[in-house]
Amino acid sequence: AMISASRLRCCCRLLLSRRAGANRTAWTRRTVFLRGAPAMATGGKSSRSSIHRYTNRLINEKSPYLLQHAHNPVDWYPWGQEAFDKAKKENKLIFLSVGYSTCHWCHVMEQESFKNKEIGKILNENFVCIKVDREERPDVDKVYMTFVQATSSGGGWPMSVWLTPDLKPFVGGTYFPPEDGIYQVGFRTVLLRIADQWKRNKNALLENSQRIMSALLARAEIGIKGEDSPPPFPEVMAKCFQQLSESYDEEYGGFSEFPKFPTPVNLNFLFTYWALHRASPDGARALQMVLHTLKMMAYGGIHDHIAQGFHRYSTDQRWHVPHFEKMLYDQGQLAVAYARAFQISGDEFFADVAADVLLYASRDLSDRAGGFYSAEDADSYPTAKSKEKREGAFCVWTAEEIRRLLPEPVEGASERKTLADVFMHHYGVKEDGNVSPAKDPHKELRGQNVLIVQYSLELTAARFGLGREQLKTMLAKSREQLGEARGHRPRPHLDTKMLASWNGLMISGFAQSGAILGKEEYVGRAGRAADFLRGHLFDASSGRLLRSCYRGKGSSVEQSAVPIQGFLEDYVFVIQALFDLYEASLNQGWLEWAVQLQRKQDELFWDSKGFAYFSSEAGDSSLLLRLKDDQDGVEPSANSVAVANLLRAACYSGNMEWVEKARQILAAFSERLLKIPVALPEMARATVAFHRTLKQVVICGAPEGEDTKDLLRCVHSVFTPNKVPSPRPASQPRCPPGTQAGFFFPASLHTWLWLSAACWIPDAPSLPPTLPPLHPRLPFKGLPYFPHTPSSCCALLISLGGRDHESHSPGASP
């Protein structure tokens, strides 16, 4: 039976209350510290120092996060056998601290506690201290985050967990201030109390930790009976849409009040829902919700209007004051979302934002070897002479700075105004700053302005008596001048770790955007990154992906002494990226590698008893749980993406086992999909791909021919969810020599596709036999195959028993 989260919290409180003597009441009363603090975009200071009094074992690591703590007075160990053996030999508890290098509150806790000599002494005397980079080791992070979320009111980073010598957790939280406050017990007090509990009540502590672990094991079980079926997609889609609609912010977009995260999984779901219900009021609302959200995000301060890209999340409802770090996974997913918005709406605004995101990734997150770095920090020094870092210092502006940088008078304005006047009006700049004190409790942003588009171009132009295009040119010039000035500020820390999974998301961003926007340079950049993955994050001898690599000296790329093997998320995101890159480039090599990786993924992660994929492979004795993510978050869960990958791989290879695996994953998560599909919007989309019959569009023509490219651009201009590209198997008739084919599309496309760029030959003297089915599980309705002359192309759509067809007149583009 499942053990409720409240029951787990009760176990923890009972554990903490078992203290002898008069202090028992106080110990029970003050368990509020378990909950930690929310990860907010405030507080924290960092100071420069070139003299290091302490050096610990982390100095030998490659992770930027671990290296940040290499000179703490805490005797940190990396996650590994040396630390485990020390804990058992000395019979000490383990203090596990998990974070990442661009985490603002991780910096805060380091400055306040881990750099504190007295707290370091308490840690070293009573605990074996282990530091983990959650981005390097998502497997370790997920195990203990599951515990923290189940036994407290939430989770986040830094994550602080206390473990028995056999790695079982018994107390956990997130950020702790160093000293006691009104509402929260301080870190020093927590450490002393836990150390005392270990000395006085060790057996009770071990007993309760075992009880907690048993409950966690029960909660982690996700399985199905062999005869269970995937849930019906109309019910799943309707309920997911309803749940998103109920949480939707009508005024500012998004699906919460605050904090507000970009949630591409929600946006992609709504695009698909619209495609299935275009003529209905619900379909119109779905499209309105996603387009409005994307516009409000792009106007908001979460979008960097000067240096491009998107920050991690907004601390307020208006998308105004962000948490300033920038993550690679956001850039990759948002590029696709904005490109799709353009594909559907035809509004160039969305295409411009997609290009903006890709410019940022190309310029600021790209390694010379072709890979992409993980993130940029939120904190930086305000000036070259500053001794303390502040959050957002690199990105914010005072009114005085803007007036000094933009003094030029505006020609043709109705009043005597400068560029600064126009810019400040348009971007909501105020003389005393535009950040609410409620969003700046530590006063780091006092007097500063976070740029936010306050008015439309039309309203600003009318206010100053300018033409719309004249205003656009002026604003672009102003942004360029501010960008040049910002380039002289000290830059935030750059995490130069390169992860296979996030590189996969960014490759998909470039490949899909390149195909939709018709930008071959984007597809080329995606190809360079895929080459990088194959060269630096793939072991050809074993056929396995590696998790991470790092920028070395000069232009070199380095690996850890013991490379970290890839996790499920690495495989699914890279496989998805290779499919997307194949579709955009028609380079057969990417397709072959994707299918190879899919087979390896099955070998390493598939659960043949409970079905679906484990997040990590078997065999690591240090991991207490093998988990299966059951929620899409800022990144889609691996099993959600795996369903679509399996269906695509089945189309490519004809391997029916992959279709069956997709069925089993959907069945394994069917209860969650039926009750709270909003937790798995990406998997909800995948139910459509599984249930609805597919259609295939085959384009034949010389691969380099302009007419072939015109047809490809036409196909890419149409938004069709779950489209699956595929080559024709060797056993089937092929297009004539010198031609290339292969696109699959699902139902809701047209029975016949008439393309204006195609050369249609109705009077062909002879027709080859109709083609056999290219999708292994669907019935085939033969359609004629038209030959072509060497200088022209033809388009053919093979109907695979689909329904809900649309029809188009000859000569009309879809």
Coordinates of C-alpha atoms in Angstrom, one line a residue, residues 459-789:
L459 CA 1.4 53.4 -27.9
T460 CA 5.0 54.4 -27.4
A461 CA 5.2 55.8 -30.9
A462 CA 2.0 57.7 -30.4
R463 CA 3.3 59.1 -27.1
F464 CA 6.3 60.7 -28.7
G465 CA 4.9 61.4 -32.2
L466 CA 7.1 58.8 -33.9
G467 CA 6.5 56.3 -36.7
R468 CA 6.4 52.7 -35.7
E469 CA 9.4 51.6 -37.8
Q470 CA 11.4 54.7 -36.6
L471 CA 10.7 53.7 -33.0
K472 CA 11.8 50.1 -33.6
T473 CA 15.1 51.3 -35.1
M474 CA 15.6 53.7 -32.1
L475 CA 14.9 51.0 -29.5
A476 CA 17.2 48.5 -31.3
K477 CA 20.0 51.2 -31.3
S478 CA 19.4 51.9 -27.7
R479 CA 19.6 48.2 -26.7
E480 CA 22.8 47.8 -28.7
Q481 CA 24.4 50.8 -26.8
L482 CA 23.3 49.4 -23.4
G483 CA 24.6 46.0 -24.4
E484 CA 28.0 47.5 -25.2
A485 CA 28.1 49.2 -21.8
R486 CA 27.0 46.0 -20.1
G487 CA 29.9 44.2 -21.7
H488 CA 32.3 46.1 -19.5
R489 CA 30.7 44.9 -16.3
P490 CA 32.1 41.9 -14.5
R491 CA 30.3 38.9 -16.0
P492 CA 28.5 36.3 -13.9
H493 CA 30.1 32.9 -13.3
L494 CA 29.7 30.6 -16.3
D495 CA 29.2 26.9 -15.5
T496 CA 31.3 25.3 -18.3
K497 CA 30.1 21.8 -17.6
M498 CA 28.5 20.3 -20.7
L499 CA 25.7 17.7 -20.1
A500 CA 24.5 15.3 -22.7
S501 CA 20.9 15.7 -21.8
W502 CA 20.8 19.5 -21.9
N503 CA 22.9 19.6 -25.1
G504 CA 20.2 17.3 -26.5
L505 CA 17.5 19.8 -25.7
M506 CA 19.5 22.6 -27.2
I507 CA 20.2 20.6 -30.4
S508 CA 16.4 20.1 -30.7
G509 CA 16.0 23.8 -30.2
F510 CA 18.4 24.6 -33.1
A511 CA 17.2 21.8 -35.4
Q512 CA 13.4 22.4 -35.0
S513 CA 13.8 26.2 -35.2
G514 CA 16.0 25.9 -38.2
A515 CA 13.4 23.7 -40.0
I516 CA 10.5 25.9 -39.1
L517 CA 12.2 29.3 -39.8
G518 CA 14.0 28.0 -42.8
K519 CA 17.4 28.8 -41.3
E520 CA 20.0 26.3 -42.5
E521 CA 22.6 27.9 -40.2
Y522 CA 20.6 26.8 -37.2
V523 CA 20.5 23.2 -38.5
G524 CA 24.2 23.4 -39.1
R525 CA 24.8 24.5 -35.5
A526 CA 22.7 21.6 -34.3
G527 CA 24.8 19.3 -36.4
R528 CA 28.0 20.7 -34.9
A529 CA 26.7 20.0 -31.4
A530 CA 25.7 16.5 -32.3
D531 CA 29.2 15.9 -33.6
F532 CA 30.5 17.2 -30.3
L533 CA 28.3 14.7 -28.4
R534 CA 29.6 11.9 -30.6
G535 CA 33.2 12.9 -30.1
H536 CA 33.2 13.8 -26.3
L537 CA 30.1 12.2 -24.7
F538 CA 29.8 8.9 -26.4
D539 CA 31.9 5.7 -25.9
A540 CA 31.9 4.0 -29.3
S541 CA 33.3 0.8 -27.9
S542 CA 30.5 0.3 -25.5
G543 CA 27.8 2.2 -27.4
R544 CA 27.0 4.2 -24.2
L545 CA 26.6 7.9 -23.6
L546 CA 28.5 9.8 -20.9
R547 CA 26.8 12.3 -18.7
S548 CA 29.2 15.2 -18.6
C549 CA 32.4 16.8 -19.8
Y550 CA 34.1 20.1 -19.0
R551 CA 35.9 23.0 -20.7
G552 CA 39.6 22.6 -20.2
K553 CA 42.5 24.9 -20.7
G554 CA 42.6 26.7 -24.0
S555 CA 40.0 25.1 -26.3
S556 CA 40.4 21.6 -24.9
V557 CA 37.5 19.4 -23.5
E558 CA 38.2 17.3 -20.4
Q559 CA 36.6 14.4 -18.6
S560 CA 36.6 13.3 -15.0
A561 CA 39.1 10.8 -13.9
V562 CA 36.2 8.3 -13.7
P563 CA 33.7 9.5 -16.3
I564 CA 30.0 9.5 -15.2
Q565 CA 27.9 7.2 -17.3
G566 CA 24.8 8.6 -18.9
F567 CA 21.4 8.5 -17.2
L568 CA 18.0 7.9 -18.8
E569 CA 17.4 11.6 -19.4
D570 CA 20.7 11.8 -21.3
Y571 CA 19.5 9.0 -23.7
V572 CA 16.0 10.2 -24.2
F573 CA 16.9 13.9 -24.9
V574 CA 19.8 13.0 -27.2
I575 CA 17.7 10.5 -29.1
Q576 CA 14.9 13.1 -29.5
A577 CA 17.5 15.6 -30.7
L578 CA 18.9 13.2 -33.3
F579 CA 15.4 12.5 -34.6
D580 CA 14.8 16.3 -34.8
L581 CA 18.1 16.8 -36.5
Y582 CA 17.4 14.0 -39.0
E583 CA 14.1 15.6 -39.9
A584 CA 15.7 19.0 -40.4
S585 CA 18.7 17.8 -42.4
L586 CA 17.8 14.3 -43.8
N587 CA 21.2 13.1 -42.8
Q588 CA 20.8 9.4 -42.4
G589 CA 23.7 9.1 -40.0
W590 CA 21.8 10.9 -37.2
L591 CA 18.9 8.5 -37.6
E592 CA 21.1 5.4 -37.4
W593 CA 22.8 6.7 -34.2
A594 CA 19.4 7.5 -32.6
V595 CA 18.2 3.9 -33.2
Q596 CA 21.5 2.5 -31.9
L597 CA 21.1 4.6 -28.7
Q598 CA 17.4 3.5 -28.3
R599 CA 18.6 -0.1 -28.2
K600 CA 21.2 0.7 -25.6
Q601 CA 18.6 2.7 -23.5
D602 CA 16.4 -0.4 -23.5
E603 CA 19.3 -2.6 -22.3
L604 CA 20.3 -0.3 -19.4
F605 CA 17.1 1.2 -18.0
W606 CA 14.0 -0.9 -19.0
D607 CA 12.0 -2.4 -16.2
S608 CA 10.7 -5.7 -17.6
K609 CA 8.6 -6.4 -14.5
G610 CA 7.0 -3.1 -13.6
F611 CA 7.5 -1.6 -17.1
A612 CA 8.6 1.9 -18.1
Y613 CA 12.2 3.0 -17.7
F614 CA 14.2 3.6 -14.5
S615 CA 16.0 6.9 -14.3
S616 CA 19.3 5.2 -13.5
E617 CA 20.8 1.8 -14.4
A618 CA 21.2 -1.1 -12.0
G619 CA 24.4 -2.0 -10.2
D620 CA 25.2 1.1 -8.1
S621 CA 25.0 -0.1 -4.5
S622 CA 25.2 3.5 -3.3
L623 CA 21.7 4.3 -4.7
L624 CA 18.9 3.2 -2.3
L625 CA 16.2 3.6 -4.9
R626 CA 15.8 3.2 -8.6
L627 CA 13.1 5.7 -9.5
K628 CA 10.8 6.5 -12.3
D629 CA 9.9 10.2 -12.6
D630 CA 6.2 10.7 -12.6
Q631 CA 6.0 14.4 -13.3
D632 CA 7.0 16.8 -16.1
G633 CA 8.6 19.9 -14.7
V634 CA 10.8 22.6 -16.1
E635 CA 12.1 19.7 -18.2
P636 CA 9.8 16.9 -19.5
S637 CA 10.2 13.6 -17.6
A638 CA 12.3 11.0 -19.4
N639 CA 9.5 8.5 -19.7
S640 CA 7.2 11.1 -21.3
V641 CA 9.8 11.8 -24.0
A642 CA 10.6 8.1 -24.3
V643 CA 7.0 7.3 -25.5
A644 CA 7.3 9.6 -28.5
N645 CA 10.9 8.4 -29.2
L646 CA 9.8 4.7 -29.2
L647 CA 7.0 5.4 -31.7
R648 CA 9.4 7.3 -33.9
A649 CA 12.0 4.5 -33.6
A650 CA 9.3 1.9 -34.5
C651 CA 8.5 3.8 -37.7
Y652 CA 12.1 4.0 -38.6
S653 CA 13.0 0.4 -38.0
G654 CA 9.7 -1.6 -38.1
N655 CA 10.6 -2.9 -34.7
M656 CA 7.2 -3.8 -33.1
E657 CA 8.7 -4.2 -29.6
W658 CA 9.1 -0.5 -29.4
V659 CA 5.4 0.1 -30.0
E660 CA 4.7 -2.4 -27.3
K661 CA 7.1 -0.6 -24.9
A662 CA 5.3 2.7 -25.6
R663 CA 2.0 1.0 -24.7
Q664 CA 3.4 -0.3 -21.5
I665 CA 4.8 3.1 -20.4
L666 CA 1.4 4.7 -21.0
A667 CA -0.3 1.9 -19.1
A668 CA 2.1 2.1 -16.2
F669 CA 1.3 5.8 -15.8
S670 CA -2.4 5.5 -16.7
E671 CA -3.8 6.2 -13.2
R672 CA -1.8 9.4 -13.1
L673 CA -2.8 10.4 -16.6
L674 CA -6.5 9.9 -15.9
K675 CA -6.5 11.7 -12.5
I676 CA -4.0 14.5 -12.8
P677 CA -2.7 14.6 -16.4
V678 CA -1.5 18.2 -15.7
A679 CA 1.4 16.5 -13.9
L680 CA 2.4 14.8 -17.2
P681 CA 1.4 17.1 -20.1
E682 CA 4.2 15.8 -22.3
M683 CA 3.0 12.2 -21.7
A684 CA -0.6 13.3 -22.3
R685 CA 0.5 14.5 -25.7
A686 CA 2.2 11.2 -26.4
T687 CA -1.1 9.4 -25.8
V688 CA -2.3 11.1 -29.0
A689 CA 0.7 9.8 -31.0
F690 CA 0.1 6.3 -29.7
H691 CA -3.7 6.1 -30.3
R692 CA -4.2 8.1 -33.5
T693 CA -3.3 6.6 -36.8
L694 CA -0.4 8.1 -38.6
K695 CA 0.0 9.5 -42.1
Q696 CA 3.2 9.6 -44.1
V697 CA 4.3 12.4 -46.4
V698 CA 7.0 11.3 -48.8
I699 CA 8.9 13.9 -50.8
C700 CA 10.9 12.6 -53.7
G701 CA 13.4 14.7 -55.5
A702 CA 17.1 15.5 -55.8
P703 CA 18.2 16.2 -52.2
E704 CA 20.0 19.4 -53.2
G705 CA 17.4 20.6 -55.7
E706 CA 15.7 23.9 -54.9
D707 CA 12.3 22.4 -55.7
T708 CA 12.9 19.6 -53.2
K709 CA 13.9 22.2 -50.6
D710 CA 10.8 24.3 -51.4
L711 CA 8.7 21.2 -50.6
L712 CA 10.6 20.6 -47.4
R713 CA 10.1 24.2 -46.3
C714 CA 6.4 23.9 -47.1
V715 CA 6.1 20.8 -45.0
H716 CA 8.0 22.4 -42.1
S717 CA 5.7 25.5 -42.3
V718 CA 2.7 23.4 -41.1
F719 CA 2.3 22.6 -37.4
T720 CA 1.4 19.0 -37.1
P721 CA 2.0 17.5 -33.6
N722 CA 3.9 14.2 -33.3
K723 CA 5.2 14.2 -36.9
V724 CA 7.6 11.4 -37.3
P725 CA 10.2 11.4 -40.1
S726 CA 11.4 8.0 -41.5
P727 CA 13.5 6.6 -44.2
R728 CA 12.1 3.9 -46.5
P729 CA 13.4 0.5 -45.5
A730 CA 15.7 -1.1 -48.0
S731 CA 13.2 -3.9 -48.8
Q732 CA 10.7 -1.4 -50.1
P733 CA 10.6 0.3 -53.5
R734 CA 12.6 3.5 -53.4
C735 CA 12.3 6.8 -55.1
P736 CA 14.3 6.9 -58.4
P737 CA 18.0 7.3 -58.2
G738 CA 19.3 10.6 -56.9
T739 CA 16.2 11.3 -54.8
Q740 CA 15.5 11.1 -51.1
A741 CA 12.4 10.6 -49.1
G742 CA 10.8 10.4 -45.8
F743 CA 8.3 12.2 -43.7
F744 CA 5.6 10.7 -41.4
F745 CA 2.7 12.7 -40.2
P746 CA -0.2 11.7 -37.9
A747 CA -3.9 11.9 -38.5
S748 CA -5.5 15.3 -39.0
L749 CA -3.4 15.9 -42.0
H750 CA -4.8 15.9 -45.5
T751 CA -5.7 12.8 -47.5
W752 CA -4.0 14.4 -50.5
L753 CA -1.4 17.1 -50.1
W754 CA -1.3 19.5 -53.0
L755 CA 1.8 21.7 -52.9
S756 CA 2.3 24.7 -55.1
A757 CA 6.0 24.1 -55.3
A758 CA 5.5 20.5 -56.6
C759 CA 5.5 19.5 -60.2
W760 CA 2.3 17.3 -60.6
I761 CA 2.3 14.9 -63.5
P762 CA -1.2 13.6 -64.0
D763 CA -0.6 12.0 -67.3
A764 CA 2.3 9.7 -66.4
P765 CA 2.4 6.9 -68.9
S766 CA 2.9 4.1 -66.4
L767 CA 2.7 3.9 -62.6
P768 CA 4.8 1.6 -60.4
P769 CA 2.9 -0.6 -58.0
T770 CA 1.5 1.0 -54.9
L771 CA 3.9 1.1 -51.9
P772 CA 3.6 -1.3 -49.0
P773 CA 2.9 0.2 -45.6
L774 CA 5.8 2.1 -44.0
H775 CA 4.3 2.0 -40.5
P776 CA 4.3 -1.6 -39.1
R777 CA 1.2 -1.5 -37.0
L778 CA -1.2 0.4 -39.2
P779 CA -3.4 -0.7 -42.2
F780 CA -2.4 0.6 -45.5
K781 CA -4.5 2.2 -48.2
G782 CA -2.5 2.3 -51.4
L783 CA -2.2 5.5 -53.3
P784 CA -0.5 5.9 -56.7
Y785 CA 3.2 6.7 -56.8
F786 CA 3.9 9.3 -59.5
P787 CA 7.2 9.3 -61.3
H788 CA 9.0 12.6 -61.9
T789 CA 11.5 14.1 -64.2

